[in-house]
CSV table of C-alpha atoms and ligand atoms in Angstrom, one decimal:
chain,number,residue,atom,x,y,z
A,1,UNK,CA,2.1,-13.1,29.0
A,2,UNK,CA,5.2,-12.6,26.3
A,3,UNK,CA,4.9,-9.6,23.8
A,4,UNK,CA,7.1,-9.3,21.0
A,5,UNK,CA,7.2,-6.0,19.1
A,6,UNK,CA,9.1,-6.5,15.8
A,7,UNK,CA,10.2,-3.1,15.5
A,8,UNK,CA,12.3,-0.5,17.7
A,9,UNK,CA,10.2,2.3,17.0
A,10,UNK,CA,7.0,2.1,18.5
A,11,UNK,CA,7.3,3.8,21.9
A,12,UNK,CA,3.6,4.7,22.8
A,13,UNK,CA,2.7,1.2,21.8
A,14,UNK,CA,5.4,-0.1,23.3
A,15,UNK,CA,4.1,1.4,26.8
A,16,UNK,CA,0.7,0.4,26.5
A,17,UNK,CA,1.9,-3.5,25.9
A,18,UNK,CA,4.2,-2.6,28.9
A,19,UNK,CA,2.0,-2.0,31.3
A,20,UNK,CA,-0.1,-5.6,31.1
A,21,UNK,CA,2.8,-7.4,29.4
A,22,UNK,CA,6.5,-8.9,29.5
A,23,UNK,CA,7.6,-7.1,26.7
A,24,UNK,CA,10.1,-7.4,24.1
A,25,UNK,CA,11.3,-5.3,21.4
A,26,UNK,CA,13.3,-6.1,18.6
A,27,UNK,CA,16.3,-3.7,18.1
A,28,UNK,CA,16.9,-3.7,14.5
A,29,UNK,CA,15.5,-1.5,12.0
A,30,UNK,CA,14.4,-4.3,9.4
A,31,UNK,CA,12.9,-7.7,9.5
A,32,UNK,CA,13.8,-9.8,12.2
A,33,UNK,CA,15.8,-12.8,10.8
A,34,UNK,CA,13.4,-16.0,10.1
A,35,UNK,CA,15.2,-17.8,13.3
A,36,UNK,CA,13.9,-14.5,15.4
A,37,UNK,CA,10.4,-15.0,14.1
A,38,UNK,CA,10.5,-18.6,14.9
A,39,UNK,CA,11.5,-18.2,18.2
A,40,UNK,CA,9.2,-15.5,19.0
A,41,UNK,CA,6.3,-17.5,17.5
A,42,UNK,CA,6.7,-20.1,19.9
A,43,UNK,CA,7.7,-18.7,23.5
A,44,UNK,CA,5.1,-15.4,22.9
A,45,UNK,CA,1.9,-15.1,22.9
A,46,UNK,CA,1.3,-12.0,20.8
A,47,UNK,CA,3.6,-10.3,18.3
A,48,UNK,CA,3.4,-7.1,16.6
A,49,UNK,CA,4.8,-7.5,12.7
A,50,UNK,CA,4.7,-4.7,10.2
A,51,UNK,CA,3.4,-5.1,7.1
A,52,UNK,CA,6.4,-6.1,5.5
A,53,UNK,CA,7.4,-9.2,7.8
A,54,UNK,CA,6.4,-12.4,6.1
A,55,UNK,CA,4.6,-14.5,8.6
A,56,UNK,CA,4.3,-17.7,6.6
A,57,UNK,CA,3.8,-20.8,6.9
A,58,UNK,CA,7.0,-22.1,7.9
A,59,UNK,CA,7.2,-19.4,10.4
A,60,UNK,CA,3.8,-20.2,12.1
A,61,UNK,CA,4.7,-24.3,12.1
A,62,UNK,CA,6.8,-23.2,15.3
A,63,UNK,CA,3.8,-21.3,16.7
A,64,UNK,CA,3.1,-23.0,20.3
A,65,UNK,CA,1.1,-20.4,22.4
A,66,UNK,CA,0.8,-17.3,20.2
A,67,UNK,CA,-2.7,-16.0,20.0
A,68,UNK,CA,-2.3,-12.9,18.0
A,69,UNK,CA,-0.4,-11.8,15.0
A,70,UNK,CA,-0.9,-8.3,14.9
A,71,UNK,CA,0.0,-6.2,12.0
A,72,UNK,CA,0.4,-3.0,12.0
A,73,UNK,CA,-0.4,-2.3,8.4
A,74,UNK,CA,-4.0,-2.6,7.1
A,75,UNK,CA,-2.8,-5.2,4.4
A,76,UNK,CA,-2.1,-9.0,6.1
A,77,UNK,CA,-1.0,-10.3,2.4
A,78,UNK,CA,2.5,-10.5,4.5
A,79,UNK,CA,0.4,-13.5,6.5
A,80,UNK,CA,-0.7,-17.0,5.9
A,81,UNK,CA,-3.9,-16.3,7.0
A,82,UNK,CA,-5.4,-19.8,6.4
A,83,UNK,CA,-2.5,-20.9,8.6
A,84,UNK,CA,-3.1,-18.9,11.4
A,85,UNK,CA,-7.0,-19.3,11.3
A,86,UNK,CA,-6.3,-23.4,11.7
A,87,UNK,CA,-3.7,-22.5,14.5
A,88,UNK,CA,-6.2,-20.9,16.2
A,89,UNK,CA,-4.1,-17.7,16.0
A,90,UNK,CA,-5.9,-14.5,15.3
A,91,UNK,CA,-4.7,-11.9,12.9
A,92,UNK,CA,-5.4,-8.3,13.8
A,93,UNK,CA,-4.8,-4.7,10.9
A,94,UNK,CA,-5.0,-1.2,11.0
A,95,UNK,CA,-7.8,0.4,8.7
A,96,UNK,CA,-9.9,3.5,9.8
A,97,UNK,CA,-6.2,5.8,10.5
A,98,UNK,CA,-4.2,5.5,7.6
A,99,UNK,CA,-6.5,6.1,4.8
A,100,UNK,CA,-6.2,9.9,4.7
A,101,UNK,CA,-2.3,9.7,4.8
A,102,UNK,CA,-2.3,6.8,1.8
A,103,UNK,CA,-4.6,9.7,-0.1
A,104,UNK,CA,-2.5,12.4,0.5
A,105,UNK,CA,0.7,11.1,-1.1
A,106,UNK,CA,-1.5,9.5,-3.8
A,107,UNK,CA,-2.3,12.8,-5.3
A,108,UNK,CA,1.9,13.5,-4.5
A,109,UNK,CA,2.4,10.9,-6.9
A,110,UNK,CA,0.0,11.8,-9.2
A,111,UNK,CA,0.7,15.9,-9.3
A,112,UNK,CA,4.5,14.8,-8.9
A,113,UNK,CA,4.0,12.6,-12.4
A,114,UNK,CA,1.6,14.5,-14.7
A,115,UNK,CA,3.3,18.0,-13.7
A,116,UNK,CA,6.8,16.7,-13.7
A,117,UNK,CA,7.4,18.0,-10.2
A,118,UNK,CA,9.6,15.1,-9.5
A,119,UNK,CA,11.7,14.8,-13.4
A,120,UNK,CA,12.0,18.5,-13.6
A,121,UNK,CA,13.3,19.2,-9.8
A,122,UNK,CA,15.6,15.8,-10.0
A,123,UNK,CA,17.1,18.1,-13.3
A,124,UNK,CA,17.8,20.8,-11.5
A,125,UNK,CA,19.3,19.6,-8.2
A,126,UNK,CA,21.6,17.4,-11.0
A,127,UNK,CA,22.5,20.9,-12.1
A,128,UNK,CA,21.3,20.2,-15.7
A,129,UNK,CA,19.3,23.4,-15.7
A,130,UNK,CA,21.1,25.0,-18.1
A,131,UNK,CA,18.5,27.1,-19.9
A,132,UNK,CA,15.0,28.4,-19.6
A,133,UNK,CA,12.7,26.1,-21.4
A,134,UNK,CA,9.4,25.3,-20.4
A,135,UNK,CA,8.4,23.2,-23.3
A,136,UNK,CA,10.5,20.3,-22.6
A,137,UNK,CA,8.6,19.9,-19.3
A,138,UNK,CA,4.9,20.4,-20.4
A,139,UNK,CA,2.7,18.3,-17.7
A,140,UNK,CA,-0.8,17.4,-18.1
A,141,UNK,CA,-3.4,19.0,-15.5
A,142,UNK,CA,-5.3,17.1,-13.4
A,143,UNK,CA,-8.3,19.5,-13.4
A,144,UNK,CA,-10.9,18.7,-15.5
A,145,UNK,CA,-8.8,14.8,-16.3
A,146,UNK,CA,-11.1,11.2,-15.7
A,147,UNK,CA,-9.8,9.8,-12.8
A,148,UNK,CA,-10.5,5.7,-13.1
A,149,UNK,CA,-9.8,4.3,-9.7
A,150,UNK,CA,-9.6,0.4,-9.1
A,151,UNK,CA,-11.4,-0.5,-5.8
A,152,UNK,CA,-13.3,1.5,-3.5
A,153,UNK,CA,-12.4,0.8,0.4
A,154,UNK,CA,-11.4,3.7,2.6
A,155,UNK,CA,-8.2,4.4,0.8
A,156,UNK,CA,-10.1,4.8,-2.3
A,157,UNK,CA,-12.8,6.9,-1.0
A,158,UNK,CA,-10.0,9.4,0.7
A,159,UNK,CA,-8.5,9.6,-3.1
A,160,UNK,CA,-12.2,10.2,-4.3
A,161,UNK,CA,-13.1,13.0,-2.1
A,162,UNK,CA,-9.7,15.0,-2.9
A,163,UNK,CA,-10.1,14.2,-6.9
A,164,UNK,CA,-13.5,15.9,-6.3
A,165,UNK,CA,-11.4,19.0,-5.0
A,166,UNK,CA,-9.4,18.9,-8.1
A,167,UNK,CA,-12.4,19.2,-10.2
A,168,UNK,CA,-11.9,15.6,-11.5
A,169,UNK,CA,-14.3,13.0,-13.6
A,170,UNK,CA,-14.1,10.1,-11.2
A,171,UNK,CA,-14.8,6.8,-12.4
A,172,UNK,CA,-14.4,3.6,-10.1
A,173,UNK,CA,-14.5,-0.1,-10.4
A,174,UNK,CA,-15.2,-2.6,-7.1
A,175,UNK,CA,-16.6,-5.4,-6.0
A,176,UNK,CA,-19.7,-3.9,-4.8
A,177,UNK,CA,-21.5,-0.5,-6.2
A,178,UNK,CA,-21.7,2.3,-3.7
A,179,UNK,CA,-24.9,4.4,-4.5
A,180,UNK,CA,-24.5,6.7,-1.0
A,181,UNK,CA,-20.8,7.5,-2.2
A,182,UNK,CA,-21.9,8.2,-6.0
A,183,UNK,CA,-24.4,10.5,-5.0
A,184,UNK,CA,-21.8,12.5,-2.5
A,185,UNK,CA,-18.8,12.1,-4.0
A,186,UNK,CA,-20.2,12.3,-7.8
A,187,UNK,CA,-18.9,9.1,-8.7
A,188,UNK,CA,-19.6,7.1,-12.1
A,189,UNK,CA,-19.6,3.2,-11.8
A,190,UNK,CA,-17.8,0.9,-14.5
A,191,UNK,CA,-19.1,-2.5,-14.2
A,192,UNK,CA,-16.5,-3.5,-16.9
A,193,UNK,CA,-12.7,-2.7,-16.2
A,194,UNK,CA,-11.7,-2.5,-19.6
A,195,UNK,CA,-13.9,0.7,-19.9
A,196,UNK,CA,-12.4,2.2,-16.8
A,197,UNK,CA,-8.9,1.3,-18.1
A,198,UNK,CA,-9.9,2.9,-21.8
A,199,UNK,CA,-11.4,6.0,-20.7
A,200,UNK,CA,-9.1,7.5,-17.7
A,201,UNK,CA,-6.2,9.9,-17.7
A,202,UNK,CA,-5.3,8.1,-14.6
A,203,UNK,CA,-5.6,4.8,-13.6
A,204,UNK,CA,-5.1,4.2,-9.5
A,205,UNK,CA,-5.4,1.1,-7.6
A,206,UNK,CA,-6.2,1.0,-4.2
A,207,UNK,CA,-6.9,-2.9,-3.6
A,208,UNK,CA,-5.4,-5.5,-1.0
A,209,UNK,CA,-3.2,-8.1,-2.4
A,210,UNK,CA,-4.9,-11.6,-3.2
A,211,UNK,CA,-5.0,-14.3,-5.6
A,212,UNK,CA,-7.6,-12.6,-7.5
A,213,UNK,CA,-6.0,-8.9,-7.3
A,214,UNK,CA,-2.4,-10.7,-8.3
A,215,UNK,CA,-1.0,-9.1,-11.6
A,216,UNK,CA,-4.3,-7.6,-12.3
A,217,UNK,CA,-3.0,-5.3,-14.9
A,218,UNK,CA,-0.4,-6.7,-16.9
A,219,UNK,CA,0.2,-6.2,-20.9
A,220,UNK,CA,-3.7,-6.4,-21.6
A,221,UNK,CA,-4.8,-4.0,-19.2
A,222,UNK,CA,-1.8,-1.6,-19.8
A,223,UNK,CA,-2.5,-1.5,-23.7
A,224,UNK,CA,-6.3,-0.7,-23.1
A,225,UNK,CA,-4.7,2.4,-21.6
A,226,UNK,CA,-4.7,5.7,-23.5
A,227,UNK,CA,-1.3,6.6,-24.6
A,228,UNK,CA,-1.1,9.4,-22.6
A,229,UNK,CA,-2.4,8.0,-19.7
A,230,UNK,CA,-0.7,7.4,-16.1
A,231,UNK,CA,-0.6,4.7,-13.5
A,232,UNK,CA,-0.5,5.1,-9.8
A,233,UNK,CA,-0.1,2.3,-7.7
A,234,UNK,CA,0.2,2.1,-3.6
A,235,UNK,CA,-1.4,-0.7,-3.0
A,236,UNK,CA,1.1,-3.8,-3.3
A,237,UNK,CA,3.8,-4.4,-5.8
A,238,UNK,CA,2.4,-7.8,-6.9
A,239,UNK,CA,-1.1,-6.4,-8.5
A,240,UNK,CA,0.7,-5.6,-11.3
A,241,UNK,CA,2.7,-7.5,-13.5
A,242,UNK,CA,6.3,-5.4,-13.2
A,243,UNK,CA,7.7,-7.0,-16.2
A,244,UNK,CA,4.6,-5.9,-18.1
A,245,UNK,CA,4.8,-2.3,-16.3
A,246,UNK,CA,8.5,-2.3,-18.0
A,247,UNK,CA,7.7,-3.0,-21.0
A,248,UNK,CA,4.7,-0.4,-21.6
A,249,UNK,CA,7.3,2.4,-20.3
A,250,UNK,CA,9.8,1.7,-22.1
A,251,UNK,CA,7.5,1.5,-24.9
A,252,UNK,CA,5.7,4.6,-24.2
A,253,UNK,CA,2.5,2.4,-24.5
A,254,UNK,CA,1.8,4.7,-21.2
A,255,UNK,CA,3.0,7.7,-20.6
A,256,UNK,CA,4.2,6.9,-17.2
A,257,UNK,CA,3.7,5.4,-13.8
A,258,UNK,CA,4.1,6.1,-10.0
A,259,UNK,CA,4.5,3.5,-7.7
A,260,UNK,CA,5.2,3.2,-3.7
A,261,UNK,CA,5.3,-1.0,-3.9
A,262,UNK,CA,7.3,-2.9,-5.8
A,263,UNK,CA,8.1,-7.2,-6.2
A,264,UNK,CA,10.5,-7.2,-3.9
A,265,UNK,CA,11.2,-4.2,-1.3
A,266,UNK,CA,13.5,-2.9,-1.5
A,267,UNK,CA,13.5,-3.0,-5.3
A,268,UNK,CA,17.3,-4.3,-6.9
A,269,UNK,CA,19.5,-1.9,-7.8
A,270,UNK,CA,19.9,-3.0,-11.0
A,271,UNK,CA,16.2,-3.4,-11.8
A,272,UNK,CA,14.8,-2.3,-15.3
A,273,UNK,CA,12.2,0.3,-13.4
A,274,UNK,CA,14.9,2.4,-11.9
A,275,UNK,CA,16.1,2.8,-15.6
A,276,UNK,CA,12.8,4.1,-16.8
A,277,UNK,CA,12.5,8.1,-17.2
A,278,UNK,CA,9.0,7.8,-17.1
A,279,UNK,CA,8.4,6.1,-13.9
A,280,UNK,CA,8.4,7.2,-10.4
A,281,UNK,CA,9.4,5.1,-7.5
A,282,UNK,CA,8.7,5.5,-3.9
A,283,UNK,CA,9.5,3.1,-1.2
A,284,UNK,CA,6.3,1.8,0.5
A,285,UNK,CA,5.7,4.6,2.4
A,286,UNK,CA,2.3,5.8,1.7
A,287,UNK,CA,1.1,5.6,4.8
A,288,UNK,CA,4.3,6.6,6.6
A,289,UNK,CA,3.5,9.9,8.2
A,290,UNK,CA,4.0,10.6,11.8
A,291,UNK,CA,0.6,10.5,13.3
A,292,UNK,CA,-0.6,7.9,11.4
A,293,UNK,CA,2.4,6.0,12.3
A,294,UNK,CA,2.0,5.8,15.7
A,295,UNK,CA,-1.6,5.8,15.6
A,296,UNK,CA,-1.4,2.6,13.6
A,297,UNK,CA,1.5,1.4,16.3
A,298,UNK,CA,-1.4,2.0,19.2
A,299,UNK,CA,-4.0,0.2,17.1
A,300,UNK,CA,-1.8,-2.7,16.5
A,301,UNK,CA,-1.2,-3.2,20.8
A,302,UNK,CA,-5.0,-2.6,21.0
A,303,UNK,CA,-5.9,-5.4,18.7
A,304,UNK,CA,-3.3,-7.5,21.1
A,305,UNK,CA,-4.6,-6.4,24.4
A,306,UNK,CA,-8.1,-7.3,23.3
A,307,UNK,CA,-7.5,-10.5,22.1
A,308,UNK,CA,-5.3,-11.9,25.1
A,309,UNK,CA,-7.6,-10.4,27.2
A,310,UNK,CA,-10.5,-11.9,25.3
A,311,UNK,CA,-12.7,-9.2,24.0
A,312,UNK,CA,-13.7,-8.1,20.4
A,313,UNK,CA,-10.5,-6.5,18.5
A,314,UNK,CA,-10.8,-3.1,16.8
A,315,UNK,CA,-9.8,-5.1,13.4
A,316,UNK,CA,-9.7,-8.8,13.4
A,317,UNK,CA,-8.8,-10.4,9.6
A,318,UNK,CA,-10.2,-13.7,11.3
A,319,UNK,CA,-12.7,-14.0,13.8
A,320,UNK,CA,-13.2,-17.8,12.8
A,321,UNK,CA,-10.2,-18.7,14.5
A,322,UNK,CA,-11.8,-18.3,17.6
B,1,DGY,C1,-0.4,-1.0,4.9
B,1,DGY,O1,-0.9,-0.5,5.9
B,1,DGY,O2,-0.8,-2.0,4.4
B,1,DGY,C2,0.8,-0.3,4.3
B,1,DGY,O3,1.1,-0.7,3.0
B,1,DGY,C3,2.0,-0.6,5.2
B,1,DGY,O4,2.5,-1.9,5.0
């Protein structure tokens, strides 16, 4: 059976896959070109995308004997899903061994904003440190700060238990209310997001992409805010409205933002965020440290060995396509 991994850098999975498999792997650094994908969709039976390559449904009409799609990212908004289920293709994701990396460099954004770690260090490596003046680069602490954070899968919980650390009031909003992790975590539930959104120092989303998470916050949300409140967002670009984020910075309606994901990636050069003082961008790499990188790499050929050889997957987005 035919293998196609989109990326060159995924050696350990790229073994594993070799050993059952007639392998290929794509040698560029970036998304293979829309005639690649096509191509590969129809002579392979499994390909490995990362969460970035958009596997819609133009892409999938040349699908002839894929089985699998697997991502190796724990968001599939990069998929047509509904697509793929009717093809009878499955679609596989990585949760369980990123979660602790996307929390780590959560609270690097939100340190790097409220103490100006990132503004003050970017002045002095511009050589604009001309005298010694603290004042102008007075941060807020995150000890003893509300925390209000959007959603509450493994991402989320990571973020909770190291809040927790900081000596933080957590509050969260979700879907469904998690009694066990309010107990150990000391969690307070919102069952209305506007209160969440009014009372926090720091408003975090950790949700996937869909057509109800799409532009969740936008110019309502963002003016419940308290003034002197900050956003942090690594979950996907497209859960908030950037022309809304834009306009709350540049109004100081916030007092600033952090976000790894942007509408598009890589963000244009001459996009209204990268003009913003108050705003740090990163570029989608939340996840991207080295362990968890190629542990997600070896979880994506694991979903594909299981499902061309026909056992349960370690993640499967939809089992119904069996
Ligand atoms: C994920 O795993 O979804 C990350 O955002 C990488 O795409």
């Amino acid at each position: 059976m035919k293998v196609f991994i989109a990326r060159p850098f995924h050696q350990p999975a790229a073994k594993l896959l070799n050993s059952k498999y007639d392998v290929e792997v794509w040698k560029e650094t970036t998304t293979p070109p829309p005639e690649i994908l096509k191509e590969k969709v129809s002579t392979c039976h499994a390909i490995m995308t990362e969460g970035f390559d958009p596997i819609n449904k133009e892409i999938l009409a040349s699908a002839e004997n894929l089985r699998i799609i697997s991502n190796r990212a724990v968001g599939t908004d990069n998929i047509d899903i509904k697509e793929a289920t009717q093809k009878k293709i499955l679609v596989g994701n990585t949760p369980g061994v990123l979660h602790d990396s996307c929390a780590d460099f959560t609270m690097g954004l939100i340190l790097s904003l409220s103490r100006n770690i990132f503004r003050s260090a970017h002045m002095v490596k511009s050589k604009k440190w001309e005298k010694l003046d603290q004042y102008s680069y007075l941060g807020s602490d995150l000890h003893n700060k509300t925390i209000g954070i959007i959603g509450m899968g493994q991402i989320a919980q990571a973020v909770a238990k190291r809040c927790k650390g900081f000596e933080t009031r957590i509050l969260y909003f979700s879907r469904t209310r998690k009694l066990e992790l309010e107990k150990s975590l000391g969690l307070e539930w919102c069952d209305d997001i506007n209160d969440l959104l009014k009372t926090s120092d720091i408003v975090s989303l950790h949700l996937p992409l869909t057509d109800t998470t799409r532009h969740l916050i936008g110019t309502r949300e963002l003016s419940l805010m308290k003034k002197s409140a900050f956003l942090i967002n690594t979950s996907r670009g497209a859960v908030v409205n950037q022309n809304d984020l834009v306009t709350a910075l540049k109004n100081n309606s916030i007092a600033g933002a952090a976000i790894d994901v942007t509408v598009p990636e890589p963000i244009p050069t001459n996009h209204p965020l990268l003009s913003l003082d108050n705003l740090i961008i990163t570029p989608h790499i939340a996840s991207a440290a080295k362990s968890t990188f190629e542990n997600m790499g070896i979880m994506a050929a694991e979903n594909i060995i299981s499902a061309l050889s026909g056992t349960p997957m370690p993640s499967c987005i939809n089992p119904e396509a069996l």
